[in-house]
Coordinates of C-alpha atoms in Angstrom, one line a residue:
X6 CA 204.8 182.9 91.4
X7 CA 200.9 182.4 91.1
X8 CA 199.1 185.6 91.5
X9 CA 197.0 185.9 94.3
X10 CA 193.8 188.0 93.2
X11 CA 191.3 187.4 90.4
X12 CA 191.9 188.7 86.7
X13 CA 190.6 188.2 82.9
X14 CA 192.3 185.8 80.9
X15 CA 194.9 186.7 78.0
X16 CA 193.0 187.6 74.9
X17 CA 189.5 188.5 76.4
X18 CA 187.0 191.0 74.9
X19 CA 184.5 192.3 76.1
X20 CA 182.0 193.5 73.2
X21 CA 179.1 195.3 75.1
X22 CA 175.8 195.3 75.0
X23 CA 174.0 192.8 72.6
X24 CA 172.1 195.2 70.2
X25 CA 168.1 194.7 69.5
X26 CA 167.8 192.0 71.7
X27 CA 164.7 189.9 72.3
X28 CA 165.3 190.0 76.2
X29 CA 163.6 192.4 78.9
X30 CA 167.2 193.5 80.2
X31 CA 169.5 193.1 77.0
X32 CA 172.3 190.7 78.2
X33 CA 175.9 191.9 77.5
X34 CA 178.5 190.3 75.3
X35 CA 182.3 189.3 76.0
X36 CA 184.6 187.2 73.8
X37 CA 186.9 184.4 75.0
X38 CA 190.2 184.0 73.4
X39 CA 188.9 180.5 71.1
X40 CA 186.6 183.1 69.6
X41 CA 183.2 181.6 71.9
X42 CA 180.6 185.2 72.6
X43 CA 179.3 184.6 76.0
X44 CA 176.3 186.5 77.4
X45 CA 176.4 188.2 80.5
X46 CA 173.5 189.8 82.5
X47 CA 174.7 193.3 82.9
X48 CA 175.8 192.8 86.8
X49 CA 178.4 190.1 85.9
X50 CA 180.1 192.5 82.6
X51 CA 180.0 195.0 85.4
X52 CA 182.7 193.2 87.4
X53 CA 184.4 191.7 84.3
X54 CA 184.3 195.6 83.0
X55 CA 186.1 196.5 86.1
X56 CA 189.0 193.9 86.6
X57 CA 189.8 194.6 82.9
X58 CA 190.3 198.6 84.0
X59 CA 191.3 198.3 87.7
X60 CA 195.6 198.3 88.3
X61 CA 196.7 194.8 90.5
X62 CA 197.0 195.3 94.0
X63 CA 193.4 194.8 96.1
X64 CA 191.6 194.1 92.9
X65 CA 188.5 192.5 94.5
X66 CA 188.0 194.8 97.1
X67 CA 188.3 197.4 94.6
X68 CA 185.9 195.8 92.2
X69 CA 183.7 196.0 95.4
X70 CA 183.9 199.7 95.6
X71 CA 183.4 200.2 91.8
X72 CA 180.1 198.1 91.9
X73 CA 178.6 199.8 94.9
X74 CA 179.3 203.5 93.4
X75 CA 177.6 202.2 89.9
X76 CA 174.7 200.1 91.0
X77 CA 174.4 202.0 94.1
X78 CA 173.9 199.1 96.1
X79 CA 176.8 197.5 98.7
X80 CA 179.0 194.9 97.7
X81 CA 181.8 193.4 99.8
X82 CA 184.7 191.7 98.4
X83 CA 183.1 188.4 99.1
X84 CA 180.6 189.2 96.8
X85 CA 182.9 189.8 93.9
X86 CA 184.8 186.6 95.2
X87 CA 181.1 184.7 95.2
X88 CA 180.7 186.0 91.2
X89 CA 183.8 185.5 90.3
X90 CA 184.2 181.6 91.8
X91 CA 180.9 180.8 90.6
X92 CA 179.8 182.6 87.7
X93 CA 182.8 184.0 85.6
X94 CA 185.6 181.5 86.2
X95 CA 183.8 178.4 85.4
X96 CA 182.7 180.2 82.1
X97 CA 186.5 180.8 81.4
X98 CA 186.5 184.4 81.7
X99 CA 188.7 185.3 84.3
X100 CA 190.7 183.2 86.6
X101 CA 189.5 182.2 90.2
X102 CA 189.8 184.9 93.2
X103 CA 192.9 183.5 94.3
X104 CA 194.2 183.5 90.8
X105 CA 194.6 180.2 89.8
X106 CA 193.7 179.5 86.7
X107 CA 190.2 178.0 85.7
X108 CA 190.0 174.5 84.2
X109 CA 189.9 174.6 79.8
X110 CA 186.5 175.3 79.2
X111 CA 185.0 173.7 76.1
X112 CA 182.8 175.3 73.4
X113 CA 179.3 175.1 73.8
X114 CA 177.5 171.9 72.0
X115 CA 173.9 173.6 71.1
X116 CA 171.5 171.4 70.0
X117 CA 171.2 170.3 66.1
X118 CA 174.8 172.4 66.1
X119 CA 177.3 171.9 62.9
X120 CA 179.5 169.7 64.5
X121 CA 181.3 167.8 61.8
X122 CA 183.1 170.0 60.1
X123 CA 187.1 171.1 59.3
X124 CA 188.2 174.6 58.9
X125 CA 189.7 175.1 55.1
X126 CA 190.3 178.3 54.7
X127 CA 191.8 180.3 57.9
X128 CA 190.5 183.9 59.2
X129 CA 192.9 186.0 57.5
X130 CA 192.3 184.4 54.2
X131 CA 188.7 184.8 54.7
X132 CA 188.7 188.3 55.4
X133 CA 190.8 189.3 52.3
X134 CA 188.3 187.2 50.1
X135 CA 185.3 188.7 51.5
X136 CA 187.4 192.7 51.4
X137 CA 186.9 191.5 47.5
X138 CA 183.3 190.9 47.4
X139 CA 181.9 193.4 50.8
X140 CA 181.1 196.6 47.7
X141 CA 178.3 194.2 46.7
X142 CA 176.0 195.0 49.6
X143 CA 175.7 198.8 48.4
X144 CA 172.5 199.6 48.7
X145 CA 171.8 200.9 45.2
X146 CA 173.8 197.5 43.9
X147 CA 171.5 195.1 46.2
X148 CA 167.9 196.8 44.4
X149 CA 169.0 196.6 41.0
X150 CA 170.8 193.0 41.6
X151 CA 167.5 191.8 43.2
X152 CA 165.1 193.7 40.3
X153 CA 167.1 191.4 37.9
X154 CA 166.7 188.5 39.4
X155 CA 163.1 188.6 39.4
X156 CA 163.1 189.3 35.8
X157 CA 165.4 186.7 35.1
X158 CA 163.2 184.5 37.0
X159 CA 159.7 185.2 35.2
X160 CA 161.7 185.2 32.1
X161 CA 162.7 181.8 33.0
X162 CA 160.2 180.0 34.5
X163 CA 157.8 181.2 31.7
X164 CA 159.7 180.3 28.6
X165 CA 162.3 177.6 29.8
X166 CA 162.1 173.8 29.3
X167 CA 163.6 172.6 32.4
X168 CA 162.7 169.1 32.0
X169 CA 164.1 168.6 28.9
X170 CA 167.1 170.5 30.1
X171 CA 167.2 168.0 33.4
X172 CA 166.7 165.0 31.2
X173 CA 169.4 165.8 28.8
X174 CA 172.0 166.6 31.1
X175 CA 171.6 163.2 33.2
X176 CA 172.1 161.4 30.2
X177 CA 175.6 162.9 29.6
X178 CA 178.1 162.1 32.4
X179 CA 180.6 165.2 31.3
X180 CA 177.5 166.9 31.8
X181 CA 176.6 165.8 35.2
X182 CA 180.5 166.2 36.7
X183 CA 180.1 170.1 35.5
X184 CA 176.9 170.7 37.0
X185 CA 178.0 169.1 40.3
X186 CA 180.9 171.4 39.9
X187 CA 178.8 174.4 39.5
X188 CA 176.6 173.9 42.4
X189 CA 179.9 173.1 44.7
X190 CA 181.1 176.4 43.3
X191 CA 177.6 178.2 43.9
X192 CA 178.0 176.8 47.7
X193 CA 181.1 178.4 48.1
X194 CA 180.0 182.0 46.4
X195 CA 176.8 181.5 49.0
X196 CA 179.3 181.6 51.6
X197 CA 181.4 183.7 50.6
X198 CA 178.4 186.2 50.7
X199 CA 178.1 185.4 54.6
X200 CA 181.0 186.6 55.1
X201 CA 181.3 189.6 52.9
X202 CA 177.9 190.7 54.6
X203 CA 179.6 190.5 57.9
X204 CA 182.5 193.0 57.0
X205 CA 180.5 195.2 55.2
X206 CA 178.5 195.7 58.4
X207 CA 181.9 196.2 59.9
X208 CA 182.5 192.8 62.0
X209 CA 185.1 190.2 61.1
X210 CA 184.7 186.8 59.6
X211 CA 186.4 183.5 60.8
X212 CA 187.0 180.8 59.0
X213 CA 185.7 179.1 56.1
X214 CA 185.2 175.6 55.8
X215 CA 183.2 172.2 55.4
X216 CA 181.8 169.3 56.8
X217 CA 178.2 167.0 56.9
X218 CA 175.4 169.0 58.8
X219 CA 172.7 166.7 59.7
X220 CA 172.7 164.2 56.6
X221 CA 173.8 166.5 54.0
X222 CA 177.5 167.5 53.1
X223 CA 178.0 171.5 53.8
X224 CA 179.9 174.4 53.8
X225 CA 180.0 177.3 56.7
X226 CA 181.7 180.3 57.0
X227 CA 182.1 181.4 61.4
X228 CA 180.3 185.1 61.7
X229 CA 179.8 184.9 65.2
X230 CA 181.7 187.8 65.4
X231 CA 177.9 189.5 63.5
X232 CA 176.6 189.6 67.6
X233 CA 178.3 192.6 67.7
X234 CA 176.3 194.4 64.7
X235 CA 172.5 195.9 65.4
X236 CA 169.5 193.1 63.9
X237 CA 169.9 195.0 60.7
X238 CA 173.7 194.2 60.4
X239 CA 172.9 190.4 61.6
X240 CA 169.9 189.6 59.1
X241 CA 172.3 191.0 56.5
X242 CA 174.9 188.4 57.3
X243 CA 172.2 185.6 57.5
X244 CA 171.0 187.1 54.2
X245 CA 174.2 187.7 52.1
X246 CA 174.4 183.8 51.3
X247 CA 171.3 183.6 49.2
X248 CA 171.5 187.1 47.8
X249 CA 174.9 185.3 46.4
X250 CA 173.2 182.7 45.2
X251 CA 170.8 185.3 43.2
X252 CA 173.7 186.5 41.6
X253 CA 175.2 183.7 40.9
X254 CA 171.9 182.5 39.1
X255 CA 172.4 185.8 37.0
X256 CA 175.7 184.9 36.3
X257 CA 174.4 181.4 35.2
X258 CA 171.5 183.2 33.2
X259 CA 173.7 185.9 31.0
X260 CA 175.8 182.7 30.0
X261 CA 172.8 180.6 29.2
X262 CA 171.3 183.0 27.0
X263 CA 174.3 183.5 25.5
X264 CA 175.3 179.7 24.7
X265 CA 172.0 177.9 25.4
X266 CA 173.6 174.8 27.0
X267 CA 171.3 172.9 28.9
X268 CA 173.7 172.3 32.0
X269 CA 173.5 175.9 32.8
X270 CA 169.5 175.2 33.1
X271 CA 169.9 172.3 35.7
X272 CA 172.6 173.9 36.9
X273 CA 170.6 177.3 37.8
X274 CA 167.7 174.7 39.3
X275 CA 169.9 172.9 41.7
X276 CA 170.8 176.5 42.8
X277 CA 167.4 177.3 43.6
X278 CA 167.2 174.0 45.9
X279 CA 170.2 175.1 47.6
X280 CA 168.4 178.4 48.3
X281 CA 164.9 177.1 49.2
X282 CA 167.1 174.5 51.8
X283 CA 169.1 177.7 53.0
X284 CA 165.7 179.6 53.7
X285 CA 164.1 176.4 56.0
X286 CA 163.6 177.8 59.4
X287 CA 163.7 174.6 60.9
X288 CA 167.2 173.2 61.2
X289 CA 170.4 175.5 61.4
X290 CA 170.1 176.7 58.3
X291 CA 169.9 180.6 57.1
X292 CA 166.5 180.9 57.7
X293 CA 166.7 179.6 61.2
X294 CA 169.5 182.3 61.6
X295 CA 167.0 184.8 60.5
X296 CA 164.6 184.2 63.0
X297 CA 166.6 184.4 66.0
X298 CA 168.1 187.1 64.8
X299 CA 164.9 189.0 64.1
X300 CA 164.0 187.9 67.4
X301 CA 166.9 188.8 69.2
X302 CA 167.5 185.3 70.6
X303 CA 170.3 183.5 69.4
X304 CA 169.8 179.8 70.4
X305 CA 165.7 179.2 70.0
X306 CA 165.8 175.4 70.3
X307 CA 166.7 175.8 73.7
X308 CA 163.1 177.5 74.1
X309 CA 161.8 173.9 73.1
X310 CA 160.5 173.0 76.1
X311 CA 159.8 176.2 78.2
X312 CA 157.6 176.6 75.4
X313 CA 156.0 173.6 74.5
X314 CA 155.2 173.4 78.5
X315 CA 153.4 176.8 78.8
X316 CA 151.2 176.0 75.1
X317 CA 150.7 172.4 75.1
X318 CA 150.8 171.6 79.2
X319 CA 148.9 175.0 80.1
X320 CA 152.0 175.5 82.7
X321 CA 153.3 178.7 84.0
X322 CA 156.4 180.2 82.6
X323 CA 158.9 179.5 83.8
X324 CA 162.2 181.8 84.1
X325 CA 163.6 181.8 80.8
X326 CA 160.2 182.5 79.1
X327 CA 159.7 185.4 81.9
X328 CA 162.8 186.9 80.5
X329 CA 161.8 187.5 77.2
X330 CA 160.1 190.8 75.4
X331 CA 156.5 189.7 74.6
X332 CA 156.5 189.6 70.9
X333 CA 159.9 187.8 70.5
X334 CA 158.2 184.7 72.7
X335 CA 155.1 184.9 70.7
X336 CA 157.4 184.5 67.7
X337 CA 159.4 181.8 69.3
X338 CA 156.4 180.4 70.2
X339 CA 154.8 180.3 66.8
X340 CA 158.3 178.5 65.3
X341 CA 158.3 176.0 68.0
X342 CA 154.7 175.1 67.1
X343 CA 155.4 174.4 63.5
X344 CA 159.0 173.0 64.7
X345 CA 158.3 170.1 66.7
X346 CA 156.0 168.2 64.2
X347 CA 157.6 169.1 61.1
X348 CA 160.9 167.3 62.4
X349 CA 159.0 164.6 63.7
X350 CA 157.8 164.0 60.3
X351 CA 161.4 164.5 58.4
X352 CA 162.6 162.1 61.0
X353 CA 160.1 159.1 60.6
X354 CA 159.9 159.8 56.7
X355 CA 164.1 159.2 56.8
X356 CA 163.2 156.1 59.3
X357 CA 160.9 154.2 57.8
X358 CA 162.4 155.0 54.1
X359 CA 165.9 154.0 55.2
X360 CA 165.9 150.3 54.2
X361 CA 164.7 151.5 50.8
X362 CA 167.3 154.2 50.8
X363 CA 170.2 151.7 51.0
X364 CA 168.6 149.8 48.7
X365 CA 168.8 151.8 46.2
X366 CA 171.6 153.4 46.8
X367 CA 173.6 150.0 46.3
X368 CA 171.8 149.5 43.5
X369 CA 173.0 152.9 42.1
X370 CA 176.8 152.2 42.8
X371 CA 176.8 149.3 41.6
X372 CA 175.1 150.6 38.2
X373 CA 177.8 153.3 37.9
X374 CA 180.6 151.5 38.7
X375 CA 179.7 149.0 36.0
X376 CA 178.2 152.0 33.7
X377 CA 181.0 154.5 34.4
X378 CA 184.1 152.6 31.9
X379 CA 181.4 152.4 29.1
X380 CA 181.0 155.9 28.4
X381 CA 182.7 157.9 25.5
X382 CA 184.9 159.2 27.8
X383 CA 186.0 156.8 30.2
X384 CA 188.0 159.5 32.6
X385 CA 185.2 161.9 32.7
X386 CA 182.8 158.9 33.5
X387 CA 184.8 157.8 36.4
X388 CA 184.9 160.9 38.2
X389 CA 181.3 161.6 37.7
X390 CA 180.5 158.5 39.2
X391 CA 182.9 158.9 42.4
X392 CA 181.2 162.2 42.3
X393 CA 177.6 160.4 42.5
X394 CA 178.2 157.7 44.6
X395 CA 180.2 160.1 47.3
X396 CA 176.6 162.5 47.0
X397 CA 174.8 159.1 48.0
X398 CA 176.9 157.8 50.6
X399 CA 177.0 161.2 52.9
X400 CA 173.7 161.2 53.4
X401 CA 173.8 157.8 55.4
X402 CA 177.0 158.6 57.0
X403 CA 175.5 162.2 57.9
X404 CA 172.3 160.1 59.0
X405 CA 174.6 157.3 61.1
X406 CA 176.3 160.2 63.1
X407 CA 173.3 161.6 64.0
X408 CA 171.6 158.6 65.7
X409 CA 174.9 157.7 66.8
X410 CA 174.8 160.1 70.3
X411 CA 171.1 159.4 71.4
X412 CA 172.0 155.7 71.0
X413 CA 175.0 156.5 72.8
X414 CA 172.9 158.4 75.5
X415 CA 170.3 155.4 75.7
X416 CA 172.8 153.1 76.0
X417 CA 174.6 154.5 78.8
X418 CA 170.7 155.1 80.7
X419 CA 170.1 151.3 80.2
X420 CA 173.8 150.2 81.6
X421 CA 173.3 152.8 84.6
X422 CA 169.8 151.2 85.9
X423 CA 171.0 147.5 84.7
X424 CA 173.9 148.4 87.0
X425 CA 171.7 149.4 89.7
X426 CA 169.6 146.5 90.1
X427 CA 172.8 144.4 89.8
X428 CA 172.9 141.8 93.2
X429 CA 175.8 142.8 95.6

């Protein structure tokens, strides 16, 4: 028999307040069962607070009474019906007031979000891996990692021959196969730090995985569950992926100076490009992490407009803007500035270079296929070029599903008005 009054679905948490936030009144944080964080102004967790304590029997009346003796304003049980029909339901929180269940509610879609992707490793798996690594984030352990680091970098950078390094690895394709393999390994230690980061602050990692971001192939490792951690905990977790990457790089250094092999020298460059991509605020990357984090804002790109309305069109603000502390929007602001052109420009550079692109990238397959039985060793030449051509073909597929739902969107605008001007 259907129940007949409202209550919280199986598997709900409900989190708290959302620490160090950049909003006036600090929005409040519950967990659905598929592992989506919703924000809740503090009225609505109020009544989601209460149906989670309150016994059956009267719960929305009850609810009623609870909210009037903590806000001390009056509420009704319509009221609670009113927030919980409107507001919670639909966000698949709780079911309706009459208890029927809400319809599935999907995850949210943000804007320039990792959509792509497949799960590899599960949660449990994840948390045991990062258990191994989580003693790295000592304090004393992150200084003296760091102070090496910049040693090894000055040490490097002042006495190395990268070029000839770069140049005599890309002759050799044994030698390009293992430095491919050592940057796909250096991806997965950078993630692995993510998560590692995120239970040493004490919240729980999900799953690991992989997928194209944008135009580039990619790894990610869920720590949604680092909302519930203060902004020091969070910018940890952003953090820990690149810190990873520095010690892999020290890893990479103690064996070069041991051997001198010059793949471990390109190898420890194409590192640093993975860290100096990592640290670009202006896709979802780790530095675009950092920000809203430091902010206190987790999705900035939906500040797009609000803010590019109030700078560039001299309009008032409007209510999400109003909601905001002052020196979060002034940062927001700031990013949004140097946001908007710079992916302008990454987007017409990709445009008008793409016929060039293909270009050459079919001339590059074609070179390795014909190249890649020639070498001295015929197996090893093989997989490094698969391995090359796959590296140049993601980036157009990446670059094809991106277009792929604005045309999509366009195309459905243009068939909606063609419709309407259709004779009868």
């Amino acid at each position: 028999m259907a129940l007949s009054e409202p209550a919280l679905l199986a598997g709900m948490e409900l989190v708290g307040e959302f620490e160090d936030s950049g909003y006036r009144e600090p929005p409040h944080l519950v967990c659905r069962p598929d592992g989506q964080v919703v924000r809740l102004p503090a009225l609505l967790y109020q009544v989601v607070r209460a149906l989670s304590a309150l016994p059956t029997g009267q719960r929305t009346a009850a609810v009623a009474e609870e909210l009037s003796r903590e806000t001390g304003r009056q509420f009704t049980a319509d009221h609670v019906a009113f927030l919980i029909d409107k507001k919670l339901a639909p966000l698949g929180i709780t079911t309706y007031s009459d208890g029927s269940p809400p319809p599935p509610t999907p995850k949210s879609d943000p804007f320039l979000s990792f959509r792509y992707r497949v799960a590899v490793l599960p949660e449990q798996v994840t948390w045991f891996l990062s258990g191994l690594f989580a003693w790295l984030f000592r304090p004393l352990l992150v200084v003296g990692a760091l102070a090496a680091f910049v040693a090894g970098e000055v040490w490097l950078w002042s006495t190395q021959d990268t070029g000839a390094a770069l140049r005599t690895v890309l002759s050799s394709p044994a030698g390009v196969l293992l430095v491919v393999l050592l940057a796909i390994a250096s991806c997965v230690f950078h993630e692995m730090g993510h998560g590692a980061a995120c239970r040493y602050g004490g919240a729980r990692p999900g799953a690991m995985g992989c997928g194209i971001y944008v135009v580039w192939p990619a790894f990610y490792t869920d720590i949604t569950n680092s909302y519930r951690l203060g902004r020091a905990g969070r910018i940890r977790a952003d953090l820990g992926g690149v810190y990873f990457n520095a010690l892999f790089v020290l890893g990479l250094l103690a064996l070069y100076a041991a051997t001198g092999s010059p793949l471990l020298l390109v190898a420890i460059l194409s590192v640093h490009l993975e860290m100096f991509q990592q640290l670009i605020p202006t896709l979802r990357f780790d530095g675009y992490y950092i920000v809203a984090d430091l902010t206190g804002i987790p999705d900035l790109f939906k500040y797009i407009a609000p803010i590019l309305k109030r700078v560039v069109l001299r309009r008032p603000q409007d209510e999400r803007l109003r909601a905001l502390k002052r020196w979060p929007q002034t940062v927001v602001a700031v990013w949004v500035v140097f946001l908007v052109p710079a992916l302008v420009l990454q987007l017409g550079v990709v445009l008008m270079n793409m016929p060039r692109l293909l270009e050459t990238d079919w001339r590059v397959v074609n070179s390795l296929v014909a190249n890649a039985g020639t070498s001295g060793n015929q197996i090893l030449g093989m997989v490094a070029a698969c391995l090359q051509i796959l590296l140049l073909t993601l980036p157009v597929v990446g670059l094809a599903l991106l277009l792929a739902r604005p045309v999509r969107s366009l195309g459905r605008v243009v068939r909606r008005r063609v419709s309407r001007r259709a004779p009868v």
